[in-house]
Every structure is written in C-alpha cells, then in structure tokens.
Amino acid sequence: MYFYLAIAAYEIVHLFAELLVKTPKGVECRSVVVMPSRGGRDLRRFVGYVDYVVVDHVSDGAEAGEVGLRWFLNKYTGKSGALATALETIDAELYVFIDDDAYPGPWLKHLRSMCGRFATAYRWVLGRIHNAFSLGGFDWMVWRPTRFLYGGAMTVPASRRREASEALKKCAVDDMALTAIADEIVVLPALVPMDPPRELWGFFIRQAVAAKIGNPRLWLVETLYYSVWTVAALLFPALFLIHAVRTALRSRRALGRVDWAQVALSPLERPLQAVVFLASAFKRCFTWRGTTICSRC
C-alpha cells in the first residue's frame, strides 16, 4: 500500500509542478521565425508568422513564394543543415525555429520574446492515439534536470549562433544537437498543435529509441516508471483520475479548451508508453528524415 501511495504522491506533486510552470517575463528583441520545409504542405497558415522558409529545392521555394513567404536554399542537407544555414545567413538577436506541421498561435509570440535564452514549447499532436503516446515527453520538461528542446518549436540566442551552427552540422537530429549545448532551457506552459505524422507505430518507436540514444539513463527511468505506474494504477485507480486532470490541463494549454475525447483516452497513455518503451529496448537505431541514427550527437 505504501508503494502505491508513494506513486500517487509523486503524481500529485508532478501535477502541481506542472501547474506552476508559467510563461516567464520576456524581453523583446530583433527575432526571426525560421521554418525548414521539405515541400508538399499548404504554407498559407504561416503567412504573417514566419519570416523565412528554408527549402532543399527551388521548386519548394517557389511554392513558398507563391503564398508570400521569403525563402532561401539549404546550403547543407536535412533539417539540421537548414537550421545551420539560417544561423549563418540571417542576422538577428533571436532565432525561433518551428516545423511546417505546426499551427501558429500565441505560443509563437511567447517564443519570440525569449531573447537571450534557449526556450521551447512542447507539441499537442492532432491525432489522439499519436498524442496519447507523445504527451509523455512533456512530463520530463517540468523538471529542470530532464528538460530538452523540442525541435518543432525552439529558440537559439544570437550569442550562441556559431556554436549552434557547428553542432547542427555535426548532428542530423536538430533538437538533440541543440539540447546538448543549451546550458539552461526555458519551457513555456504551452503545447503546439501539430499535424499527426503519417505513420503510427513507426512514430512511437522512433521517439522512444531517440530518447534511449539521447539520454539512456532517463530512458531507463521512463521505461521502469511507465511500467510500474501501469501496474500500480490497476490496483490504485485514482492514478487514472490524476492523469486525466493533467491531460485536461494540457488540452486547455494547447487548444484553449478541454479536449474531452483526449481526456477519455488518458487511461491508455501510461500503458501505451510502457509498451512502446519496452519494445524500444530491442532497437539500436532509428531513421530520421532518411538518415539512420545509432549514436548520440
């Protein structure tokens, strides 16, 4: 019984810690929003929000230009190369990097005010099963020692642009490269609505294996915790209620309203995360934008 109470106590502490995550007072500066794009997406929703689009091909740049977005070509390869290109090409005081599957909102204005800081906002996948697994990543952003930059929405201060560019050119995984050089990461209490990836199981495994490669000890803690939590919740159902409250809070931060359907799916989150992380124990590598990654940057 004491074991289950300890888990419940931790969940309650975690919930209050998440409630206490507030948007820090920002400092306005000369910021630019840069979005790498591989083409094939409707970019009209980014007009008025994105300053530059970095593309791999002229034809993709033409698509961006047609909707009124400024663009330039990637000097290197892949997403990391696109971000490095932006850091080397554009003069700014703060670089805000976002993905082309995001939906602009208030979170973007908050990122633009993070002058002098590495800052990030996590994702809310607009695919409920995808999201049921993905939300586990935000659990670890609450605590400073386990924070990381989410590649879909992050900032780089100008004072670190050269170091960031070199790190990106050495590592195909942009968030892994930048997290490694960030001394302190500001986490906004916001979740960024994102289009779901085309695949399901592949998305799950890729994220879990990336976590294992990026931080093996944290991956082990996650695997054990999700597994133990699942067993404990079957014997102490109040854990499901605590987790439902957390999901409701996150949906309000992502959508401005409670997504009751996602809340109803919340009992599946920890069991799904446990299954995926256990399955990732048998994988050494993952594929990221056509590149096979088997080691930490």
PDB file of C-alpha atoms in Angstrom:
ATOM      1  CA  MET A   1       0.000   0.000   0.000  1.00  0.00           C
ATOM      2  CA  TYR A   2       2.816   2.450   0.870  1.00  0.00           C
ATOM      3  CA  PHE A   3       4.341   1.783  -2.550  1.00  0.00           C
ATOM      4  CA  TYR A   4       1.137   2.814  -4.354  1.00  0.00           C
ATOM      5  CA  LEU A   5       0.712   5.843  -2.110  1.00  0.00           C
ATOM      6  CA  ALA A   6       4.269   6.935  -2.965  1.00  0.00           C
ATOM      7  CA  ILE A   7       3.470   6.800  -6.683  1.00  0.00           C
ATOM      8  CA  ALA A   8       0.226   8.716  -6.134  1.00  0.00           C
ATOM      9  CA  ALA A   9       2.100  11.323  -4.073  1.00  0.00           C
ATOM     10  CA  TYR A  10       4.640  11.780  -6.842  1.00  0.00           C
ATOM     11  CA  GLU A  11       1.860  12.180  -9.430  1.00  0.00           C
ATOM     12  CA  ILE A  12       0.172  14.848  -7.299  1.00  0.00           C
ATOM     13  CA  VAL A  13       3.477  16.687  -6.809  1.00  0.00           C
ATOM     14  CA  HIS A  14       4.098  16.460 -10.550  1.00  0.00           C
ATOM     15  CA  LEU A  15       0.641  17.839 -11.313  1.00  0.00           C
ATOM     16  CA  PHE A  16       1.197  20.840  -9.039  1.00  0.00           C
ATOM     17  CA  ALA A  17       4.674  21.360 -10.504  1.00  0.00           C
ATOM     18  CA  GLU A  18       3.134  21.439 -13.963  1.00  0.00           C
ATOM     19  CA  LEU A  19       0.517  23.940 -12.798  1.00  0.00           C
ATOM     20  CA  LEU A  20       3.338  26.165 -11.543  1.00  0.00           C
ATOM     21  CA  VAL A  21       5.100  26.269 -14.930  1.00  0.00           C
ATOM     22  CA  LYS A  22       4.398  29.814 -16.091  1.00  0.00           C
ATOM     23  CA  THR A  23       5.490  31.859 -19.053  1.00  0.00           C
ATOM     24  CA  PRO A  24       8.490  33.870 -17.852  1.00  0.00           C
ATOM     25  CA  LYS A  25       8.662  37.580 -18.415  1.00  0.00           C
ATOM     26  CA  GLY A  26      10.028  38.016 -21.892  1.00  0.00           C
ATOM     27  CA  VAL A  27      12.368  40.547 -23.428  1.00  0.00           C
ATOM     28  CA  GLU A  28      11.504  41.805 -26.880  1.00  0.00           C
ATOM     29  CA  CYS A  29      14.348  41.870 -29.384  1.00  0.00           C
ATOM     30  CA  ARG A  30      15.047  41.542 -33.080  1.00  0.00           C
ATOM     31  CA  SER A  31      13.823  37.993 -33.578  1.00  0.00           C
ATOM     32  CA  VAL A  32      13.200  35.965 -36.727  1.00  0.00           C
ATOM     33  CA  VAL A  33      10.965  32.931 -37.185  1.00  0.00           C
ATOM     34  CA  VAL A  34      12.557  30.362 -39.471  1.00  0.00           C
ATOM     35  CA  MET A  35      10.812  27.268 -40.797  1.00  0.00           C
ATOM     36  CA  PRO A  36      12.545  24.464 -42.698  1.00  0.00           C
ATOM     37  CA  SER A  37      10.207  22.825 -45.200  1.00  0.00           C
ATOM     38  CA  ARG A  38      10.535  19.825 -47.469  1.00  0.00           C
ATOM     39  CA  GLY A  39       7.601  20.933 -49.597  1.00  0.00           C
ATOM     40  CA  GLY A  40       4.232  19.335 -50.136  1.00  0.00           C
ATOM     41  CA  ARG A  41       2.453  21.336 -47.421  1.00  0.00           C
ATOM     42  CA  ASP A  42      -0.018  24.183 -47.521  1.00  0.00           C
ATOM     43  CA  LEU A  43       2.069  27.063 -46.177  1.00  0.00           C
ATOM     44  CA  ARG A  44      -0.653  29.710 -46.231  1.00  0.00           C
ATOM     45  CA  ARG A  45      -1.289  29.406 -42.488  1.00  0.00           C
ATOM     46  CA  PHE A  46       2.242  30.669 -41.825  1.00  0.00           C
ATOM     47  CA  VAL A  47       1.846  33.971 -43.683  1.00  0.00           C
ATOM     48  CA  GLY A  48       2.306  36.780 -41.174  1.00  0.00           C
ATOM     49  CA  TYR A  49       4.013  34.454 -38.680  1.00  0.00           C
ATOM     50  CA  VAL A  50       7.116  33.099 -40.448  1.00  0.00           C
ATOM     51  CA  ASP A  51       9.906  35.366 -41.657  1.00  0.00           C
ATOM     52  CA  TYR A  52      11.886  32.849 -43.688  1.00  0.00           C
ATOM     53  CA  VAL A  53      11.405  29.366 -45.113  1.00  0.00           C
ATOM     54  CA  VAL A  54      14.475  27.212 -45.765  1.00  0.00           C
ATOM     55  CA  VAL A  55      13.998  24.676 -48.559  1.00  0.00           C
ATOM     56  CA  ASP A  56      16.074  21.971 -50.227  1.00  0.00           C
ATOM     57  CA  HIS A  57      14.840  22.622 -53.760  1.00  0.00           C
ATOM     58  CA  VAL A  58      13.987  25.694 -55.846  1.00  0.00           C
ATOM     59  CA  SER A  59      10.569  24.230 -56.661  1.00  0.00           C
ATOM     60  CA  ASP A  60       9.717  24.137 -52.933  1.00  0.00           C
ATOM     61  CA  GLY A  61      10.889  27.726 -52.617  1.00  0.00           C
ATOM     62  CA  ALA A  62       8.612  28.708 -55.482  1.00  0.00           C
ATOM     63  CA  GLU A  63       5.661  27.232 -53.552  1.00  0.00           C
ATOM     64  CA  ALA A  64       6.593  29.322 -50.527  1.00  0.00           C
ATOM     65  CA  GLY A  65       6.990  32.420 -52.678  1.00  0.00           C
ATOM     66  CA  GLU A  66       3.556  31.941 -54.223  1.00  0.00           C
ATOM     67  CA  VAL A  67       1.899  32.462 -50.832  1.00  0.00           C
ATOM     68  CA  GLY A  68       4.108  35.443 -49.989  1.00  0.00           C
ATOM     69  CA  LEU A  69       6.816  33.832 -47.821  1.00  0.00           C
ATOM     70  CA  ARG A  70      10.509  34.692 -48.199  1.00  0.00           C
ATOM     71  CA  TRP A  71      12.762  31.709 -48.741  1.00  0.00           C
ATOM     72  CA  PHE A  72      16.321  30.590 -49.395  1.00  0.00           C
ATOM     73  CA  LEU A  73      18.063  27.328 -50.180  1.00  0.00           C
ATOM     74  CA  ASN A  74      19.601  24.959 -47.647  1.00  0.00           C
ATOM     75  CA  LYS A  75      23.410  25.063 -48.045  1.00  0.00           C
ATOM     76  CA  TYR A  76      23.795  21.694 -46.365  1.00  0.00           C
ATOM     77  CA  THR A  77      21.493  18.670 -46.024  1.00  0.00           C
ATOM     78  CA  GLY A  78      18.492  17.790 -43.883  1.00  0.00           C
ATOM     79  CA  LYS A  79      16.688  19.759 -41.213  1.00  0.00           C
ATOM     80  CA  SER A  80      19.800  20.361 -39.089  1.00  0.00           C
ATOM     81  CA  GLY A  81      21.517  21.730 -42.172  1.00  0.00           C
ATOM     82  CA  ALA A  82      18.578  24.036 -42.833  1.00  0.00           C
ATOM     83  CA  LEU A  83      18.779  25.474 -39.313  1.00  0.00           C
ATOM     84  CA  ALA A  84      22.557  25.880 -39.608  1.00  0.00           C
ATOM     85  CA  THR A  85      22.024  27.680 -42.927  1.00  0.00           C
ATOM     86  CA  ALA A  86      19.600  30.088 -41.257  1.00  0.00           C
ATOM     87  CA  LEU A  87      22.028  30.809 -38.412  1.00  0.00           C
ATOM     88  CA  GLU A  88      24.793  31.573 -40.899  1.00  0.00           C
ATOM     89  CA  THR A  89      22.626  33.588 -43.314  1.00  0.00           C
ATOM     90  CA  ILE A  90      20.303  35.737 -41.205  1.00  0.00           C
ATOM     91  CA  ASP A  91      21.375  38.470 -38.804  1.00  0.00           C
ATOM     92  CA  ALA A  92      19.116  38.515 -35.742  1.00  0.00           C
ATOM     93  CA  GLU A  93      19.206  38.632 -31.953  1.00  0.00           C
ATOM     94  CA  LEU A  94      16.982  35.569 -31.508  1.00  0.00           C
ATOM     95  CA  TYR A  95      16.273  32.672 -33.853  1.00  0.00           C
ATOM     96  CA  VAL A  96      12.904  30.943 -33.487  1.00  0.00           C
ATOM     97  CA  PHE A  97      12.716  27.591 -35.275  1.00  0.00           C
ATOM     98  CA  ILE A  98       9.390  25.923 -35.971  1.00  0.00           C
ATOM     99  CA  ASP A  99       8.193  22.994 -38.088  1.00  0.00           C
ATOM    100  CA  ASP A 100       5.914  23.174 -41.104  1.00  0.00           C
ATOM    101  CA  ASP A 101       3.379  20.826 -39.498  1.00  0.00           C
ATOM    102  CA  ALA A 102       2.684  23.283 -36.641  1.00  0.00           C
ATOM    103  CA  TYR A 103      -0.249  25.663 -36.269  1.00  0.00           C
ATOM    104  CA  PRO A 104       0.804  29.217 -35.346  1.00  0.00           C
ATOM    105  CA  GLY A 105      -0.747  30.624 -32.178  1.00  0.00           C
ATOM    106  CA  PRO A 106       0.057  32.604 -29.006  1.00  0.00           C
ATOM    107  CA  TRP A 107       2.924  30.192 -28.246  1.00  0.00           C
ATOM    108  CA  LEU A 108       4.868  31.689 -31.139  1.00  0.00           C
ATOM    109  CA  LYS A 109       4.635  35.216 -29.741  1.00  0.00           C
ATOM    110  CA  HIS A 110       5.929  33.934 -26.398  1.00  0.00           C
ATOM    111  CA  LEU A 111       8.887  32.239 -28.073  1.00  0.00           C
ATOM    112  CA  ARG A 112       9.736  35.470 -29.895  1.00  0.00           C
ATOM    113  CA  SER A 113      10.043  37.230 -26.526  1.00  0.00           C
ATOM    114  CA  MET A 114      12.652  34.790 -25.169  1.00  0.00           C
ATOM    115  CA  CYS A 115      15.608  36.983 -26.128  1.00  0.00           C
ATOM    116  CA  GLY A 116      18.966  35.681 -24.887  1.00  0.00           C
ATOM    117  CA  ARG A 117      17.528  32.253 -23.974  1.00  0.00           C
ATOM    118  CA  PHE A 118      17.176  28.745 -25.242  1.00  0.00           C
ATOM    119  CA  ALA A 119      13.425  28.174 -24.956  1.00  0.00           C
ATOM    120  CA  THR A 120      10.928  25.619 -26.152  1.00  0.00           C
ATOM    121  CA  ALA A 121       7.265  24.606 -26.224  1.00  0.00           C
ATOM    122  CA  TYR A 122       6.098  21.018 -26.488  1.00  0.00           C
ATOM    123  CA  ARG A 123       3.654  19.515 -29.004  1.00  0.00           C
ATOM    124  CA  TRP A 124      -0.014  18.570 -28.969  1.00  0.00           C
ATOM    125  CA  VAL A 125      -0.443  16.097 -31.835  1.00  0.00           C
ATOM    126  CA  LEU A 126      -3.784  16.477 -33.612  1.00  0.00           C
ATOM    127  CA  GLY A 127      -4.163  12.722 -33.776  1.00  0.00           C
ATOM    128  CA  ARG A 128      -5.434  11.352 -30.497  1.00  0.00           C
ATOM    129  CA  ILE A 129      -3.660   7.988 -30.463  1.00  0.00           C
ATOM    130  CA  HIS A 130      -0.402   9.652 -31.543  1.00  0.00           C
ATOM    131  CA  ASN A 131      -0.963  12.212 -28.803  1.00  0.00           C
ATOM    132  CA  ALA A 132      -1.684   9.615 -26.123  1.00  0.00           C
ATOM    133  CA  PHE A 133       1.898   8.426 -26.524  1.00  0.00           C
ATOM    134  CA  SER A 134       3.530  11.765 -27.312  1.00  0.00           C
ATOM    135  CA  LEU A 135       2.301  13.591 -24.204  1.00  0.00           C
ATOM    136  CA  GLY A 136       4.716  11.579 -22.088  1.00  0.00           C
ATOM    137  CA  GLY A 137       7.528  13.794 -23.330  1.00  0.00           C
ATOM    138  CA  PHE A 138       6.094  16.830 -21.567  1.00  0.00           C
ATOM    139  CA  ASP A 139       6.311  15.008 -18.216  1.00  0.00           C
ATOM    140  CA  TRP A 140      10.082  15.400 -18.237  1.00  0.00           C
ATOM    141  CA  MET A 141      10.083  19.056 -19.302  1.00  0.00           C
ATOM    142  CA  VAL A 142       8.574  20.031 -15.959  1.00  0.00           C
ATOM    143  CA  TRP A 143      11.818  19.223 -14.131  1.00  0.00           C
ATOM    144  CA  ARG A 144      14.900  21.292 -14.975  1.00  0.00           C
ATOM    145  CA  PRO A 145      17.433  18.393 -14.987  1.00  0.00           C
ATOM    146  CA  THR A 146      15.455  16.464 -17.620  1.00  0.00           C
ATOM    147  CA  ARG A 147      14.424  19.292 -19.928  1.00  0.00           C
ATOM    148  CA  PHE A 148      15.144  19.167 -23.634  1.00  0.00           C
ATOM    149  CA  LEU A 149      14.483  21.336 -26.672  1.00  0.00           C
ATOM    150  CA  TYR A 150      11.570  20.162 -28.778  1.00  0.00           C
ATOM    151  CA  GLY A 151      12.622  20.596 -32.398  1.00  0.00           C
ATOM    152  CA  GLY A 152       9.218  21.761 -33.583  1.00  0.00           C
ATOM    153  CA  ALA A 153       9.323  24.960 -31.503  1.00  0.00           C
ATOM    154  CA  MET A 154      12.574  26.247 -30.031  1.00  0.00           C
ATOM    155  CA  THR A 155      14.811  29.296 -29.852  1.00  0.00           C
ATOM    156  CA  VAL A 156      18.542  29.948 -30.166  1.00  0.00           C
ATOM    157  CA  PRO A 157      20.049  33.215 -28.843  1.00  0.00           C
ATOM    158  CA  ALA A 158      22.384  35.091 -31.171  1.00  0.00           C
ATOM    159  CA  SER A 159      25.217  34.809 -28.635  1.00  0.00           C
ATOM    160  CA  ARG A 160      25.282  31.050 -29.302  1.00  0.00           C
ATOM    161  CA  ARG A 161      24.607  31.064 -33.051  1.00  0.00           C
ATOM    162  CA  ARG A 162      28.099  29.962 -34.117  1.00  0.00           C
ATOM    163  CA  GLU A 163      28.240  27.142 -31.586  1.00  0.00           C
ATOM    164  CA  ALA A 164      24.708  26.097 -32.522  1.00  0.00           C
ATOM    165  CA  SER A 165      25.519  26.091 -36.229  1.00  0.00           C
ATOM    166  CA  GLU A 166      28.564  23.869 -35.733  1.00  0.00           C
ATOM    167  CA  ALA A 167      26.583  21.484 -33.515  1.00  0.00           C
ATOM    168  CA  LEU A 168      23.831  21.211 -36.128  1.00  0.00           C
ATOM    169  CA  LYS A 169      26.282  20.489 -38.944  1.00  0.00           C
ATOM    170  CA  LYS A 170      27.656  17.557 -36.930  1.00  0.00           C
ATOM    171  CA  CYS A 171      24.294  16.074 -35.950  1.00  0.00           C
ATOM    172  CA  ALA A 172      21.332  15.171 -38.161  1.00  0.00           C
ATOM    173  CA  VAL A 173      18.870  15.433 -35.245  1.00  0.00           C
ATOM    174  CA  ASP A 174      18.348  19.138 -34.626  1.00  0.00           C
ATOM    175  CA  ASP A 175      16.821  19.041 -31.147  1.00  0.00           C
ATOM    176  CA  MET A 176      19.416  16.542 -29.938  1.00  0.00           C
ATOM    177  CA  ALA A 177      22.223  18.788 -31.233  1.00  0.00           C
ATOM    178  CA  LEU A 178      20.883  21.964 -29.643  1.00  0.00           C
ATOM    179  CA  THR A 179      19.863  20.377 -26.339  1.00  0.00           C
ATOM    180  CA  ALA A 180      23.473  19.229 -25.956  1.00  0.00           C
ATOM    181  CA  ILE A 181      24.790  22.814 -25.995  1.00  0.00           C
ATOM    182  CA  ALA A 182      21.956  24.522 -24.088  1.00  0.00           C
ATOM    183  CA  ASP A 183      23.052  25.331 -20.547  1.00  0.00           C
ATOM    184  CA  GLU A 184      19.539  26.278 -19.415  1.00  0.00           C
ATOM    185  CA  ILE A 185      16.216  25.695 -21.169  1.00  0.00           C
ATOM    186  CA  VAL A 186      13.080  27.756 -20.589  1.00  0.00           C
ATOM    187  CA  VAL A 187       9.901  25.709 -21.047  1.00  0.00           C
ATOM    188  CA  LEU A 188       6.713  27.554 -21.919  1.00  0.00           C
ATOM    189  CA  PRO A 189       3.468  26.217 -20.395  1.00  0.00           C
ATOM    190  CA  ALA A 190       2.089  25.778 -23.914  1.00  0.00           C
ATOM    191  CA  LEU A 191       1.589  22.886 -26.273  1.00  0.00           C
ATOM    192  CA  VAL A 192       1.860  23.454 -30.014  1.00  0.00           C
ATOM    193  CA  PRO A 193      -0.913  21.936 -32.167  1.00  0.00           C
ATOM    194  CA  MET A 194       0.784  19.779 -34.803  1.00  0.00           C
ATOM    195  CA  ASP A 195      -0.438  17.668 -37.707  1.00  0.00           C
ATOM    196  CA  PRO A 196      -0.050  13.945 -36.937  1.00  0.00           C
ATOM    197  CA  PRO A 197       2.712  12.025 -38.739  1.00  0.00           C
ATOM    198  CA  ARG A 198       1.610   9.626 -41.459  1.00  0.00           C
ATOM    199  CA  GLU A 199       2.750   6.550 -39.561  1.00  0.00           C
ATOM    200  CA  LEU A 200       1.715   5.367 -36.119  1.00  0.00           C
ATOM    201  CA  TRP A 201       3.891   2.593 -34.726  1.00  0.00           C
ATOM    202  CA  GLY A 202       6.949   3.937 -36.533  1.00  0.00           C
ATOM    203  CA  PHE A 203       6.398   7.319 -34.863  1.00  0.00           C
ATOM    204  CA  PHE A 204       6.147   5.658 -31.440  1.00  0.00           C
ATOM    205  CA  ILE A 205       9.310   3.607 -31.838  1.00  0.00           C
ATOM    206  CA  ARG A 206      11.315   6.446 -33.374  1.00  0.00           C
ATOM    207  CA  GLN A 207      10.575   8.732 -30.427  1.00  0.00           C
ATOM    208  CA  ALA A 208      11.371   6.063 -27.831  1.00  0.00           C
ATOM    209  CA  VAL A 209      14.630   4.982 -29.500  1.00  0.00           C
ATOM    210  CA  ALA A 210      15.667   8.630 -29.904  1.00  0.00           C
ATOM    211  CA  ALA A 211      15.087   9.065 -26.166  1.00  0.00           C
ATOM    212  CA  LYS A 212      17.208   5.989 -25.455  1.00  0.00           C
ATOM    213  CA  ILE A 213      20.090   7.233 -27.588  1.00  0.00           C
ATOM    214  CA  GLY A 214      19.855  10.834 -26.382  1.00  0.00           C
ATOM    215  CA  ASN A 215      19.676  10.044 -22.657  1.00  0.00           C
ATOM    216  CA  PRO A 216      19.973   6.317 -21.812  1.00  0.00           C
ATOM    217  CA  ARG A 217      19.526   6.781 -18.060  1.00  0.00           C
ATOM    218  CA  LEU A 218      16.397   8.864 -18.489  1.00  0.00           C
ATOM    219  CA  TRP A 219      15.071   6.311 -20.985  1.00  0.00           C
ATOM    220  CA  LEU A 220      15.577   3.562 -18.390  1.00  0.00           C
ATOM    221  CA  VAL A 221      13.785   5.624 -15.737  1.00  0.00           C
ATOM    222  CA  GLU A 222      10.912   6.270 -18.158  1.00  0.00           C
ATOM    223  CA  THR A 223      10.633   2.600 -19.085  1.00  0.00           C
ATOM    224  CA  LEU A 224      10.546   1.475 -15.468  1.00  0.00           C
ATOM    225  CA  TYR A 225       8.227   4.246 -14.350  1.00  0.00           C
ATOM    226  CA  TYR A 226       5.654   3.754 -17.101  1.00  0.00           C
ATOM    227  CA  SER A 227       5.641   0.012 -16.444  1.00  0.00           C
ATOM    228  CA  VAL A 228       5.340   0.335 -12.657  1.00  0.00           C
ATOM    229  CA  TRP A 229       2.723   3.074 -12.983  1.00  0.00           C
ATOM    230  CA  THR A 230       0.572   0.855 -15.193  1.00  0.00           C
ATOM    231  CA  VAL A 231       0.603  -1.961 -12.659  1.00  0.00           C
ATOM    232  CA  ALA A 232       0.004   0.431  -9.755  1.00  0.00           C
ATOM    233  CA  ALA A 233      -2.943   2.106 -11.491  1.00  0.00           C
ATOM    234  CA  LEU A 234      -4.732  -1.217 -11.856  1.00  0.00           C
ATOM    235  CA  LEU A 235      -4.600  -1.558  -8.070  1.00  0.00           C
ATOM    236  CA  PHE A 236      -4.978   2.148  -7.264  1.00  0.00           C
ATOM    237  CA  PRO A 237      -7.388   3.601  -9.901  1.00  0.00           C
ATOM    238  CA  ALA A 238      -7.100   7.131  -8.502  1.00  0.00           C
ATOM    239  CA  LEU A 239      -3.930   7.405 -10.590  1.00  0.00           C
ATOM    240  CA  PHE A 240      -6.068   7.379 -13.727  1.00  0.00           C
ATOM    241  CA  LEU A 241      -8.072  10.324 -12.370  1.00  0.00           C
ATOM    242  CA  ILE A 242      -4.919  12.325 -11.587  1.00  0.00           C
ATOM    243  CA  HIS A 243      -3.650  11.673 -15.087  1.00  0.00           C
ATOM    244  CA  ALA A 244      -6.992  12.697 -16.604  1.00  0.00           C
ATOM    245  CA  VAL A 245      -6.745  16.049 -14.821  1.00  0.00           C
ATOM    246  CA  ARG A 246      -3.259  16.527 -16.251  1.00  0.00           C
ATOM    247  CA  THR A 247      -4.475  15.752 -19.788  1.00  0.00           C
ATOM    248  CA  ALA A 248      -7.358  18.217 -19.383  1.00  0.00           C
ATOM    249  CA  LEU A 249      -4.896  20.926 -18.298  1.00  0.00           C
ATOM    250  CA  ARG A 250      -2.656  20.234 -21.277  1.00  0.00           C
ATOM    251  CA  SER A 251      -5.524  20.328 -23.759  1.00  0.00           C
ATOM    252  CA  ARG A 252      -6.530  23.773 -22.470  1.00  0.00           C
ATOM    253  CA  ARG A 253      -2.972  24.965 -22.953  1.00  0.00           C
ATOM    254  CA  ALA A 254      -2.880  23.562 -26.478  1.00  0.00           C
ATOM    255  CA  LEU A 255      -6.370  24.321 -27.768  1.00  0.00           C
ATOM    256  CA  GLY A 256      -7.823  26.880 -25.382  1.00  0.00           C
ATOM    257  CA  ARG A 257     -10.454  24.358 -24.317  1.00  0.00           C
ATOM    258  CA  VAL A 258     -10.633  20.931 -22.726  1.00  0.00           C
ATOM    259  CA  ASP A 259     -10.475  18.117 -25.277  1.00  0.00           C
ATOM    260  CA  TRP A 260     -12.759  15.648 -23.511  1.00  0.00           C
ATOM    261  CA  ALA A 261     -12.125  12.926 -26.087  1.00  0.00           C
ATOM    262  CA  GLN A 262      -8.392  13.068 -25.319  1.00  0.00           C
ATOM    263  CA  VAL A 263      -9.182  13.082 -21.608  1.00  0.00           C
ATOM    264  CA  ALA A 264     -11.269   9.941 -22.110  1.00  0.00           C
ATOM    265  CA  LEU A 265      -8.246   8.311 -23.759  1.00  0.00           C
ATOM    266  CA  SER A 266      -5.898   9.317 -20.937  1.00  0.00           C
ATOM    267  CA  PRO A 267      -6.094   5.882 -19.198  1.00  0.00           C
ATOM    268  CA  LEU A 268      -4.312   4.480 -22.265  1.00  0.00           C
ATOM    269  CA  GLU A 269      -1.373   6.894 -22.085  1.00  0.00           C
ATOM    270  CA  ARG A 270       0.859   5.223 -19.495  1.00  0.00           C
ATOM    271  CA  PRO A 271       0.172   1.620 -20.663  1.00  0.00           C
ATOM    272  CA  LEU A 272       0.872   2.647 -24.267  1.00  0.00           C
ATOM    273  CA  GLN A 273       4.074   4.426 -23.241  1.00  0.00           C
ATOM    274  CA  ALA A 274       5.156   1.358 -21.259  1.00  0.00           C
ATOM    275  CA  VAL A 275       4.615  -0.962 -24.234  1.00  0.00           C
ATOM    276  CA  VAL A 276       6.454   1.324 -26.660  1.00  0.00           C
ATOM    277  CA  PHE A 277       9.426   1.931 -24.375  1.00  0.00           C
ATOM    278  CA  LEU A 278       9.744  -1.782 -23.624  1.00  0.00           C
ATOM    279  CA  ALA A 279       9.653  -2.500 -27.368  1.00  0.00           C
ATOM    280  CA  SER A 280      12.347   0.124 -27.993  1.00  0.00           C
ATOM    281  CA  ALA A 281      14.734  -1.874 -25.778  1.00  0.00           C
ATOM    282  CA  PHE A 282      15.273  -4.155 -28.768  1.00  0.00           C
ATOM    283  CA  LYS A 283      16.121  -1.320 -31.186  1.00  0.00           C
ATOM    284  CA  ARG A 284      19.565   0.251 -31.526  1.00  0.00           C
ATOM    285  CA  CYS A 285      18.861   2.807 -34.265  1.00  0.00           C
ATOM    286  CA  PHE A 286      16.099   4.944 -35.694  1.00  0.00           C
ATOM    287  CA  THR A 287      15.603   6.635 -39.044  1.00  0.00           C
ATOM    288  CA  TRP A 288      15.299  10.409 -39.082  1.00  0.00           C
ATOM    289  CA  ARG A 289      14.466  12.122 -42.388  1.00  0.00           C
ATOM    290  CA  GLY A 290      16.206   9.394 -44.368  1.00  0.00           C
ATOM    291  CA  THR A 291      19.260   9.196 -42.090  1.00  0.00           C
ATOM    292  CA  THR A 292      19.897   6.252 -39.775  1.00  0.00           C
ATOM    293  CA  ILE A 293      20.874   7.408 -36.286  1.00  0.00           C
ATOM    294  CA  CYS A 294      22.586   4.916 -33.958  1.00  0.00           C
ATOM    295  CA  SER A 295      24.539   7.134 -31.563  1.00  0.00           C
ATOM    296  CA  ARG A 296      24.218  10.336 -29.595  1.00  0.00           C
ATOM    297  CA  CYS A 297      25.403  13.544 -31.216  1.00  0.00           C
TER     298      CYS A 297
END
